[in-house]
């Protein structure tokens, strides 16, 4: 059994809900000695894709401790709203992971109502999750190359990110899967695969200057890690093999792991997972399909492997509306891992370590009531 | 292979025409019927792109045309014709606008061919690109970024959240010289609006 994270008042584990909160060691706030000072980076600064601030305790170069300060907390009300309206809000919690959020939410609703989606819908969902993973992994590697001012690969990777967006748009109508999934319906028409030269991306590994910035940076080997951060530390954790609803085992899916647990290992895992995802997509057929959702009441959990790790929803459905909704976004766990891994590194390590976790502040800081 | 040589061997990837996108694109009424729009983007048979989140709840009564959603450029600035420096600020996004805005730098779009660049500080910025719904702690940050900018300056509201609040909140309390609807707006519609705002062709 492994700990996944806090889901409302409970602790979600690989074997189901346990009493919460999860018992993992949370970061402690360090104290500086003589000559130390606090440096504030953010919330709106060049180099950051989203608004977030960091309070960094330092003596000048080495980082003793880091705290993340939230600035863009959005308060989203869902209680008592019809399922349809909640779905539109869930899609927009973190649009780069919209497929993961929507599919986890819809799975939770379907489990609450005691219904299993047909095979075509499951296939379509697998295709969406893998396309989203490819795009996000490319983006994370692009951000790493950009942090190193490694410009040709930076723009080659942006080219591929755009190509994936176009393939998603052709397949499902929207570049970020908005509206592609609905209650009792999957609307993606036909799968269009992006053309990605994985061998070209592997050439990044032949640049010693680039990989020097990543090796040994931000080592984290906590057994409560999730997603690529866990797999980079040698843990075979992946919701794709743990969740029965999405039948990944039928697609010959295999987990990619590394062992060092540093930013380089996290990048290697993401790079290899692009190829794994492309292979899964080759065996998937996508077509639109509707199915009946019964009008029942109940409570259900939905979990998927988002590009940055486990993402889960727990819902209570009553009379076609949401009575209760809890979210476990992967970025919340990844921020804890990032904060834990940062002390004993230096300032120049900061952007590489931050980008290597694939964190989205939009989902980490959202408050749902 | 050396990355520099690889870049050259790939040739020019920048495009003059971009592929059609269905969602978001301009919507038109293709059937009669009632629509229950979650953001009131349909009133008295008029479709308001500034409120539309392109959720597809109106399908098939309204359907996409594939034409890029039109931005409204209320004020352009001819002095930015040769170089136009943008400072993006995220006051409460879902990450979608951030990513689409980033993609105007992709080789397919290449914003620099139009003399459009990003800057890391509002002190060097010609335009402030505001994205997301207003969140309480970002109000002060937004005001200080705006005040730090030299004149003349433009404010660009990017995405339906910044324009009308969308489905998740309230828009920032700032007057937009350029309004770019979409959820999120595509790189094409962002680029078209930016070129028009700098009085380019």
Coordinates of C-alpha atoms in Angstrom, one line a residue:
Chain A
X1 CA 0.0 0.0 0.0
X2 CA 1.2 3.5 -0.8
X3 CA 0.0 6.9 0.3
X4 CA -1.3 9.1 -2.5
X5 CA -2.5 12.2 -0.7
X6 CA -5.2 14.0 1.3
X7 CA -8.6 13.7 -0.3
X8 CA -10.9 15.9 1.7
X9 CA -10.9 14.6 5.3
X10 CA -9.5 11.3 4.2
X11 CA -6.1 9.9 3.2
X12 CA -6.3 8.3 -0.2
X13 CA -4.0 5.2 -0.6
X14 CA -3.5 2.8 -3.4
X15 CA -5.9 0.5 -1.6
X16 CA -8.7 3.0 -1.0
X17 CA -9.5 5.6 1.7
X18 CA -7.9 5.6 5.1
X19 CA -8.3 7.9 8.0
X20 CA -6.9 11.3 7.2
X21 CA -4.8 13.3 7.1
X22 CA -2.1 11.3 5.4
X23 CA 0.9 10.5 7.7
X24 CA 3.8 11.7 5.7
X25 CA 6.5 14.0 6.9
X26 CA 5.6 17.6 5.9
X27 CA 8.4 20.1 5.3
X28 CA 9.7 21.9 8.4
X29 CA 10.5 25.6 8.3
X30 CA 14.3 26.0 8.6
X31 CA 15.9 28.8 10.6
X32 CA 18.9 30.7 9.3
X33 CA 22.0 31.6 11.4
X34 CA 24.1 34.7 11.5
X35 CA 24.3 36.3 8.0
X36 CA 21.3 34.6 6.6
X37 CA 18.4 36.6 5.0
X38 CA 15.1 36.0 3.2
X39 CA 14.9 36.6 -0.5
X40 CA 11.5 37.0 -2.1
X41 CA 11.1 35.7 -5.7
X42 CA 7.7 36.4 -7.4
X43 CA 4.8 36.5 -7.5
X44 CA 4.9 38.1 -10.9
X45 CA 8.3 37.7 -12.4
X46 CA 10.1 36.7 -15.6
X47 CA 10.8 33.0 -15.8
X48 CA 7.6 32.0 -14.0
X49 CA 4.7 30.7 -16.2
X50 CA 2.2 31.4 -13.4
X51 CA 2.0 33.7 -10.4
X52 CA 3.7 32.2 -7.4
X53 CA 6.1 33.6 -4.9
X54 CA 8.9 31.9 -3.0
X55 CA 10.4 33.0 0.3
X56 CA 14.0 31.7 0.1
X57 CA 16.2 31.6 3.2
X58 CA 19.8 32.0 2.1
X59 CA 23.3 33.1 3.0
X60 CA 23.8 34.4 -0.5
X61 CA 24.2 31.4 -2.8
X62 CA 23.2 28.2 -1.0
X63 CA 19.5 27.7 -0.3
X64 CA 18.7 26.8 3.3
X65 CA 15.0 26.7 3.0
X66 CA 12.1 27.6 0.7
X67 CA 8.5 28.4 1.4
X68 CA 5.9 28.8 -1.4
X69 CA 3.5 31.7 -1.0
X70 CA 0.1 31.5 -2.6
X71 CA -1.1 34.5 -4.6
X72 CA -3.6 33.3 -7.2
X73 CA -6.0 31.2 -5.1
X74 CA -9.3 30.9 -6.9
X75 CA -12.4 30.0 -4.9
X76 CA -14.7 27.8 -6.9
X77 CA -18.2 27.1 -5.6
X78 CA -19.7 23.7 -6.7
X79 CA -22.0 22.6 -3.8
X80 CA -25.6 22.2 -4.9
X81 CA -24.9 22.9 -8.5
X82 CA -26.1 20.5 -11.2
X83 CA -23.5 18.0 -12.5
X84 CA -23.3 19.7 -15.9
X85 CA -22.3 23.1 -14.4
X86 CA -19.8 21.5 -12.0
X87 CA -18.2 19.7 -15.0
X88 CA -17.6 23.1 -16.8
X89 CA -15.8 24.3 -13.7
X90 CA -13.8 21.1 -13.2
X91 CA -12.6 21.4 -16.8
X92 CA -11.2 24.8 -16.0
X93 CA -9.4 24.1 -12.7
X94 CA -6.2 23.4 -14.7
X95 CA -6.7 23.5 -18.4
X96 CA -3.3 21.9 -19.3
X97 CA -4.6 18.9 -17.4
X98 CA -8.2 19.3 -18.4
X99 CA -8.6 15.7 -19.7
X100 CA -7.2 14.3 -16.4
X101 CA -9.5 16.4 -14.3
X102 CA -12.6 15.8 -16.3
X103 CA -12.0 12.0 -16.6
X104 CA -11.3 11.6 -12.9
X105 CA -14.4 13.7 -12.1
X106 CA -16.6 11.8 -14.5
X107 CA -15.3 8.4 -13.2
X108 CA -16.1 9.5 -9.7
X109 CA -19.6 10.5 -10.8
X110 CA -20.1 7.2 -12.7
X111 CA -18.9 5.2 -9.6
X112 CA -21.3 7.2 -7.5
X113 CA -24.1 6.3 -9.8
X114 CA -23.0 2.7 -10.2
X115 CA -22.5 2.7 -13.9
X116 CA -19.5 1.6 -16.1
X117 CA -18.8 3.4 -19.4
X118 CA -18.7 1.4 -22.6
X119 CA -15.4 0.2 -24.1
X120 CA -15.4 3.0 -26.7
X121 CA -15.5 5.7 -24.0
X122 CA -12.7 4.0 -22.0
X123 CA -10.5 3.9 -25.2
X124 CA -11.2 7.5 -25.9
X125 CA -10.3 8.5 -22.3
X126 CA -7.0 6.5 -22.6
X127 CA -6.2 8.4 -25.8
X128 CA -6.9 11.8 -24.2
X129 CA -4.9 11.1 -21.1
X130 CA -1.9 9.9 -23.2
X131 CA -2.1 12.9 -25.6
X132 CA -2.2 15.2 -22.6
X133 CA 0.8 13.4 -21.1
X134 CA 2.8 13.8 -24.3
X135 CA 2.1 17.5 -24.4
X136 CA 2.9 18.1 -20.8
X137 CA 6.1 16.0 -20.8
X138 CA 7.2 18.0 -23.9
X139 CA 6.4 21.2 -22.1
X140 CA 8.3 20.3 -19.0
X141 CA 11.4 19.3 -21.0
X142 CA 11.0 22.6 -23.0
X143 CA 10.9 24.6 -19.8
X144 CA 14.1 22.8 -18.6
X145 CA 15.8 23.6 -21.9
X146 CA 14.6 27.2 -21.7
X147 CA 16.0 27.5 -18.1
X148 CA 19.4 26.6 -19.5
X149 CA 19.0 29.1 -22.4
X150 CA 19.4 26.1 -24.7
X151 CA 17.5 27.9 -27.5
X152 CA 17.3 25.5 -30.5
X153 CA 15.9 22.6 -28.5
X154 CA 13.6 25.1 -26.6
X155 CA 12.0 26.1 -29.9
X156 CA 12.0 22.6 -31.3
X157 CA 10.1 21.5 -28.2
X158 CA 7.7 24.4 -28.5
X159 CA 7.1 23.3 -32.1
X160 CA 6.2 19.8 -30.9
X161 CA 3.9 21.1 -28.1
X162 CA 2.0 23.1 -30.8
X163 CA 1.9 20.0 -33.0
X164 CA 0.3 18.0 -30.2
X165 CA -2.2 20.8 -29.5
X166 CA -3.2 20.6 -33.2
X167 CA -3.5 16.8 -33.1
X168 CA -5.7 17.2 -30.0
X169 CA -7.8 19.8 -31.8
X170 CA -8.3 17.6 -34.8
X171 CA -9.2 14.6 -32.7
X172 CA -11.5 16.2 -30.1
X173 CA -12.4 19.7 -31.4
X174 CA -10.6 21.7 -28.7
X175 CA -6.9 22.1 -28.2
X176 CA -7.2 21.4 -24.5
X177 CA -10.1 18.8 -24.6
X178 CA -12.7 21.3 -23.2
X179 CA -16.1 20.0 -24.1
X180 CA -14.6 16.7 -25.3
X181 CA -16.1 14.8 -22.4
X182 CA -19.6 15.2 -21.2
X183 CA -21.9 13.4 -18.8
X184 CA -22.6 10.0 -20.4
X185 CA -20.7 11.0 -23.6
X186 CA -17.3 11.1 -25.2
X187 CA -17.1 13.4 -28.2
X188 CA -13.7 12.8 -29.7
X189 CA -14.2 11.9 -33.3
X190 CA -11.1 10.2 -34.6
X191 CA -7.5 9.9 -33.2
X192 CA -4.9 12.0 -35.0
X193 CA -1.4 11.2 -33.8
X194 CA 1.2 14.0 -33.5
X195 CA 4.4 13.4 -35.4
X196 CA 7.2 13.5 -32.8
X197 CA 10.8 12.5 -33.5
X198 CA 11.7 11.0 -30.1
X199 CA 15.3 10.3 -31.3
X200 CA 15.8 14.0 -31.8
X201 CA 14.6 14.7 -28.2
X202 CA 17.1 12.1 -26.9
X203 CA 19.9 14.2 -28.4
X204 CA 19.3 16.5 -25.5
X205 CA 21.1 13.9 -23.4
X206 CA 24.3 14.3 -25.4
X207 CA 24.8 17.9 -24.2
X208 CA 27.0 17.7 -21.1
X209 CA 26.4 21.3 -20.2
X210 CA 22.7 20.9 -20.1
X211 CA 22.6 17.6 -18.1
X212 CA 25.1 19.0 -15.6
X213 CA 22.4 21.5 -14.6
X214 CA 20.0 18.6 -13.8
X215 CA 22.2 15.8 -12.4
X216 CA 22.2 15.8 -8.6
X217 CA 19.8 18.7 -8.5
X218 CA 16.7 18.4 -6.3
X219 CA 17.1 14.8 -5.1
X220 CA 13.9 13.4 -3.6
X221 CA 13.3 9.8 -2.6
X222 CA 10.3 10.0 -0.4
X223 CA 8.1 6.9 -0.6
X224 CA 5.0 9.1 -0.6
X225 CA 6.0 10.7 -3.9
X226 CA 3.7 10.4 -6.9
X227 CA 4.0 10.4 -10.7
X228 CA 7.3 11.0 -12.5
X229 CA 8.9 12.2 -9.3
X230 CA 8.2 8.8 -7.7
X231 CA 9.2 6.8 -10.8
X232 CA 12.4 8.9 -11.1
X233 CA 13.3 7.6 -7.5
X234 CA 12.7 4.0 -8.4
X235 CA 9.2 3.6 -7.1
X236 CA 6.9 1.7 -9.6
X237 CA 3.9 3.9 -8.7
X238 CA 1.4 4.6 -11.5
X239 CA -2.4 4.9 -11.3
X240 CA -2.5 3.4 -14.8
X241 CA -1.8 0.0 -13.3
X242 CA -3.7 0.5 -10.1
X243 CA -7.1 1.8 -11.3
X244 CA -9.3 -0.8 -12.8
X245 CA -11.7 1.6 -14.7
X246 CA -9.1 2.4 -17.4
X247 CA -7.9 -0.8 -18.8
X248 CA -4.3 0.1 -19.4
X249 CA -3.1 -3.5 -18.9
X250 CA -4.8 -4.4 -22.1
X251 CA -2.5 -2.0 -24.0
X252 CA 0.7 -3.6 -22.8
X253 CA 1.6 -0.6 -20.7
X254 CA 4.9 -0.8 -18.8
X255 CA 6.1 1.6 -16.1
X256 CA 9.3 3.6 -16.7
X257 CA 11.6 4.0 -13.7
X258 CA 14.9 5.6 -12.9
X259 CA 16.8 5.4 -9.6
X260 CA 18.6 8.7 -8.7
X261 CA 15.5 10.8 -7.9
X262 CA 17.1 14.0 -9.2
X263 CA 15.8 16.5 -11.8
X264 CA 17.7 14.6 -14.5
X265 CA 15.9 11.3 -13.6
X266 CA 12.6 13.1 -13.7
X267 CA 13.4 14.4 -17.2
X268 CA 14.5 10.9 -18.3
X269 CA 11.2 9.4 -17.1
X270 CA 9.2 12.0 -18.9
X271 CA 11.2 11.6 -22.1
X272 CA 10.8 7.8 -22.1
X273 CA 7.1 8.2 -21.2
X274 CA 6.5 10.1 -24.4
X275 CA 7.5 7.0 -26.3
X276 CA 5.4 4.8 -24.1
X277 CA 2.4 7.0 -24.6
X278 CA 2.9 7.1 -28.4
X279 CA 3.0 3.2 -28.4
X280 CA -0.2 3.1 -26.4
X281 CA -1.9 5.5 -28.8
X282 CA -1.0 3.3 -31.8
X283 CA -3.3 0.6 -30.3
X284 CA -6.2 2.8 -29.4
X285 CA -9.3 3.5 -31.5
X286 CA -11.3 6.6 -30.9
X287 CA -14.9 7.3 -31.8
X288 CA -17.8 9.3 -30.2
X289 CA -20.2 7.3 -28.0
X290 CA -23.1 8.1 -25.7
X291 CA -24.3 6.1 -22.8
X292 CA -27.1 6.3 -20.2
X293 CA -26.4 7.8 -16.7
X294 CA -29.0 6.6 -14.2
X295 CA -30.6 9.1 -11.8
X296 CA -29.3 7.6 -8.6
X297 CA -27.5 8.9 -5.5
X298 CA -24.2 7.9 -4.1
X299 CA -20.6 8.5 -3.4
X300 CA -17.7 7.7 -5.6
X301 CA -14.0 8.2 -6.2
X302 CA -12.3 8.6 -9.6
X303 CA -8.5 8.5 -10.0
X304 CA -6.3 8.9 -13.0
X305 CA -2.6 9.2 -13.7
X306 CA -2.2 12.8 -14.8
X307 CA 1.0 13.9 -16.4
X308 CA 2.4 14.8 -13.0
X309 CA 1.0 11.9 -11.0
X310 CA -2.2 10.7 -9.2
X311 CA -5.2 13.0 -9.6
X312 CA -8.4 12.1 -7.7
X313 CA -11.9 13.3 -7.1
X314 CA -14.4 12.2 -4.5
X315 CA -18.0 13.2 -5.1
X316 CA -21.4 12.8 -3.4
X317 CA -24.2 13.0 -5.9
X318 CA -27.8 13.7 -4.8
X319 CA -30.7 14.4 -7.1
X320 CA -28.5 15.2 -10.1
X321 CA -26.4 17.7 -8.2
X322 CA -23.1 17.7 -6.3
X323 CA -23.6 17.6 -2.6
X324 CA -19.9 17.2 -1.8
X325 CA -16.7 17.3 -3.9
X326 CA -13.1 16.8 -2.9
X327 CA -10.1 17.1 -5.1
X328 CA -6.5 15.8 -4.8
X329 CA -4.4 17.5 -7.5
X330 CA -0.9 16.2 -8.2
X331 CA 0.7 19.6 -8.0
X332 CA -0.1 19.8 -4.3
X333 CA 2.1 16.8 -3.6
X334 CA 4.7 17.8 -6.0
X335 CA 5.0 21.2 -4.3
X336 CA 5.8 19.4 -1.0
X337 CA 8.4 17.3 -2.8
X338 CA 9.9 20.4 -4.4
X339 CA 10.2 22.2 -1.1
X340 CA 11.7 19.2 0.5
X341 CA 14.3 18.8 -2.3
X342 CA 15.4 22.4 -2.5
X343 CA 17.6 22.9 0.6
X344 CA 21.3 22.3 0.1
X345 CA 21.0 23.4 -3.5
X346 CA 22.1 26.7 -4.9
X347 CA 20.2 29.5 -6.6
X348 CA 21.1 28.5 -10.1
X349 CA 19.6 25.1 -9.4
X350 CA 16.2 26.6 -8.6
X351 CA 14.5 26.9 -12.0
X352 CA 15.6 23.5 -13.1
X353 CA 14.4 21.8 -10.0
X354 CA 11.1 23.7 -10.1
X355 CA 10.4 23.0 -13.7
X356 CA 11.3 19.3 -13.3
X357 CA 8.2 18.6 -11.2
X358 CA 5.7 19.9 -13.7
X359 CA 3.7 21.8 -11.1
X360 CA 0.6 23.9 -12.0
X361 CA -0.2 26.5 -9.4
X362 CA -3.7 26.8 -10.8
X363 CA -4.7 23.3 -9.5
X364 CA -2.4 23.4 -6.4
X365 CA -4.0 26.5 -5.0
X366 CA -7.6 26.1 -6.0
X367 CA -10.1 26.2 -3.2
X368 CA -13.4 24.3 -3.8
X369 CA -16.4 24.8 -1.6
Chain B
X1 CA 24.0 16.2 -34.3
X2 CA 24.9 19.7 -33.3
X3 CA 21.7 21.5 -32.3
X4 CA 22.6 24.6 -34.2
X5 CA 23.0 22.6 -37.5
X6 CA 19.8 20.7 -36.7
X7 CA 17.9 23.9 -36.4
X8 CA 19.2 25.1 -39.8
X9 CA 18.6 21.8 -41.5
X10 CA 14.9 21.8 -40.5
X11 CA 14.4 24.9 -42.5
X12 CA 11.7 27.6 -41.9
X13 CA 8.8 26.2 -40.0
X14 CA 6.9 29.5 -39.6
X15 CA 3.5 29.6 -41.2
X16 CA 1.5 32.2 -43.0
X17 CA -1.8 30.4 -42.6
X18 CA -2.8 28.5 -39.5
X19 CA -5.0 25.4 -39.4
X20 CA -8.6 25.8 -38.6
X21 CA -9.7 25.3 -35.0
X22 CA -13.4 24.5 -34.2
X23 CA -13.4 25.3 -30.5
X24 CA -13.0 28.2 -29.8
X25 CA -14.0 29.8 -33.1
X26 CA -16.8 32.2 -34.1
X27 CA -20.2 30.5 -33.4
X28 CA -23.3 30.8 -35.6
X29 CA -26.9 29.6 -35.1
X30 CA -27.5 26.5 -37.2
X31 CA -30.8 25.3 -35.7
X32 CA -33.7 26.7 -33.9
X33 CA -34.1 26.0 -30.2
X34 CA -33.6 27.0 -26.6
X35 CA -30.1 27.1 -25.2
X36 CA -29.2 27.0 -21.5
X37 CA -25.9 28.9 -21.5
X38 CA -24.0 28.8 -18.2
X39 CA -22.5 32.3 -18.7
X40 CA -25.4 34.1 -20.4
X41 CA -23.4 34.4 -23.6
X42 CA -26.6 34.1 -25.6
X43 CA -29.2 36.8 -25.1
X44 CA -32.0 37.7 -27.5
X45 CA -30.4 35.6 -30.2
X46 CA -27.1 37.4 -30.0
X47 CA -23.9 35.5 -29.3
X48 CA -21.5 37.4 -27.1
X49 CA -17.9 36.1 -27.5
X50 CA -16.8 38.1 -24.5
X51 CA -18.9 35.9 -22.2
X52 CA -18.6 32.6 -24.1
X53 CA -16.5 29.9 -22.5
X54 CA -17.0 27.6 -25.6
X55 CA -18.3 24.8 -23.4
X56 CA -20.4 23.3 -26.2
X57 CA -23.5 23.3 -24.1
X58 CA -25.3 25.1 -27.0
X59 CA -24.3 22.4 -29.6
X60 CA -25.9 21.7 -32.1
X61 CA -28.1 24.8 -32.0
X62 CA -25.0 26.9 -32.3
X63 CA -22.1 25.5 -34.2
X64 CA -18.5 26.6 -34.7
X65 CA -17.5 28.3 -38.0
X66 CA -13.8 27.6 -37.7
X67 CA -13.2 31.3 -38.1
X68 CA -10.7 32.7 -35.5
X69 CA -12.6 34.6 -32.7
X70 CA -12.3 38.3 -33.4
X71 CA -10.5 40.4 -30.8
X72 CA -11.6 44.0 -30.2
X73 CA -8.9 46.5 -30.6
X74 CA -10.2 49.7 -29.0
X75 CA -6.9 51.6 -29.1
X76 CA -3.7 50.9 -31.0
X77 CA -0.4 52.6 -30.6
X78 CA 1.6 53.5 -33.8
X79 CA 4.8 54.1 -31.7
X80 CA 4.9 50.3 -31.1
X81 CA 5.0 49.5 -34.8
X82 CA 8.6 48.4 -34.9
X83 CA 8.9 46.8 -31.5
X84 CA 6.3 45.8 -29.0
X85 CA 7.3 44.5 -25.6
X86 CA 4.8 42.6 -23.6
X87 CA 4.6 41.8 -19.8
X88 CA 2.2 39.0 -19.0
X89 CA 0.5 38.9 -15.6
X90 CA -1.5 36.0 -14.3
X91 CA -4.1 37.2 -11.8
X92 CA -5.9 33.9 -11.5
X93 CA -5.8 31.6 -14.5
X94 CA -6.4 28.0 -15.1
X95 CA -3.0 27.8 -16.9
X96 CA -4.7 27.6 -20.4
X97 CA -4.1 31.3 -21.4
X98 CA -0.6 31.1 -20.0
X99 CA 0.2 28.2 -22.3
X100 CA -1.5 29.6 -25.4
X101 CA 0.2 32.9 -24.9
X102 CA 3.6 31.0 -24.6
X103 CA 2.8 29.3 -27.9
X104 CA 2.8 32.5 -29.9
X105 CA 6.6 32.1 -29.6
X106 CA 6.5 28.6 -31.2
X107 CA 8.2 28.3 -34.6
X108 CA 4.8 27.9 -36.3
X109 CA 3.7 31.3 -35.1
X110 CA 7.0 33.1 -34.3
X111 CA 5.8 36.4 -32.8
X112 CA 9.3 38.0 -33.3
X113 CA 8.6 38.2 -37.1
X114 CA 6.0 40.9 -36.2
X115 CA 8.4 42.7 -33.8
X116 CA 6.6 41.3 -30.7
X117 CA 8.8 40.3 -27.7
X118 CA 8.4 39.5 -24.0
X119 CA 10.0 41.4 -21.2
X120 CA 10.7 40.2 -17.6
X121 CA 9.8 43.6 -16.1
X122 CA 6.8 46.0 -16.4
X123 CA 9.3 48.9 -16.5
X124 CA 10.3 47.8 -20.0
X125 CA 6.9 46.9 -21.2
X126 CA 4.7 48.6 -23.8
X127 CA 1.7 46.4 -23.0
X128 CA 0.4 44.6 -20.0
X129 CA -1.2 41.3 -20.9
X130 CA -3.7 40.4 -18.1
X131 CA -4.9 36.8 -17.8
X132 CA -7.4 35.1 -15.4
X133 CA -10.1 36.0 -13.0
X134 CA -9.3 38.5 -10.3
X135 CA -7.9 36.9 -7.1
X136 CA -7.6 39.0 -4.0
X137 CA -3.9 38.9 -3.4
X138 CA -3.1 39.7 -7.1
X139 CA -5.0 43.0 -7.1
X140 CA -2.1 44.9 -5.5
X141 CA 0.4 43.1 -7.8
X142 CA -1.6 44.0 -10.9
X143 CA -1.9 47.7 -9.8
X144 CA 1.9 47.9 -9.1
X145 CA 2.8 46.3 -12.4
X146 CA 0.5 48.8 -14.3
X147 CA 1.9 51.8 -12.4
X148 CA 5.5 50.7 -13.1
X149 CA 5.0 50.8 -16.9
X150 CA 6.1 53.8 -18.9
X151 CA 3.7 55.8 -21.1
X152 CA 2.4 55.2 -23.7
X153 CA 1.0 51.8 -22.6
X154 CA -1.7 49.4 -23.6
X155 CA -3.7 46.9 -21.5
X156 CA -4.6 43.7 -23.2
X157 CA -7.2 41.4 -21.6
X158 CA -6.5 37.9 -22.7
X159 CA -9.1 35.2 -22.4
X160 CA -12.7 35.2 -21.2
X161 CA -11.8 35.2 -17.5
X162 CA -10.0 38.5 -17.8
X163 CA -12.7 39.9 -20.1
X164 CA -15.9 39.0 -18.2
X165 CA -15.0 36.5 -15.5
X166 CA -16.1 33.5 -17.5
X167 CA -17.6 30.8 -15.3
X168 CA -15.1 31.0 -12.4
X169 CA -15.2 34.5 -11.0
X170 CA -15.0 38.2 -11.6
X171 CA -12.8 39.9 -14.1
X172 CA -10.0 42.3 -13.0
X173 CA -11.0 45.9 -12.5
X174 CA -8.9 47.4 -15.3
X175 CA -9.9 48.9 -18.6
X176 CA -8.7 46.9 -21.6
X177 CA -7.5 48.6 -24.8
X178 CA -7.5 45.2 -26.5
X179 CA -9.9 42.5 -25.6
X180 CA -9.2 38.9 -26.8
X181 CA -12.0 36.5 -26.1
X182 CA -11.6 32.7 -26.1
X183 CA -11.3 29.9 -23.5
X184 CA -8.4 30.0 -24.0
X185 CA -7.8 32.2 -27.1
X186 CA -5.8 30.4 -29.8
X187 CA -2.3 31.6 -30.6
X188 CA -3.7 32.7 -33.9
X189 CA -6.3 35.0 -32.4
X190 CA -3.8 36.4 -29.9
X191 CA -1.2 37.1 -32.6
X192 CA -3.8 38.9 -34.9
X193 CA -4.9 41.1 -32.0
X194 CA -1.3 42.0 -31.0
X195 CA -0.4 42.9 -34.6
X196 CA -3.4 45.1 -34.8
X197 CA -2.7 46.7 -31.4
X198 CA 0.8 47.7 -32.6
X199 CA -0.7 49.2 -35.8
X200 CA 1.0 46.6 -37.9
X201 CA -0.3 44.8 -40.9

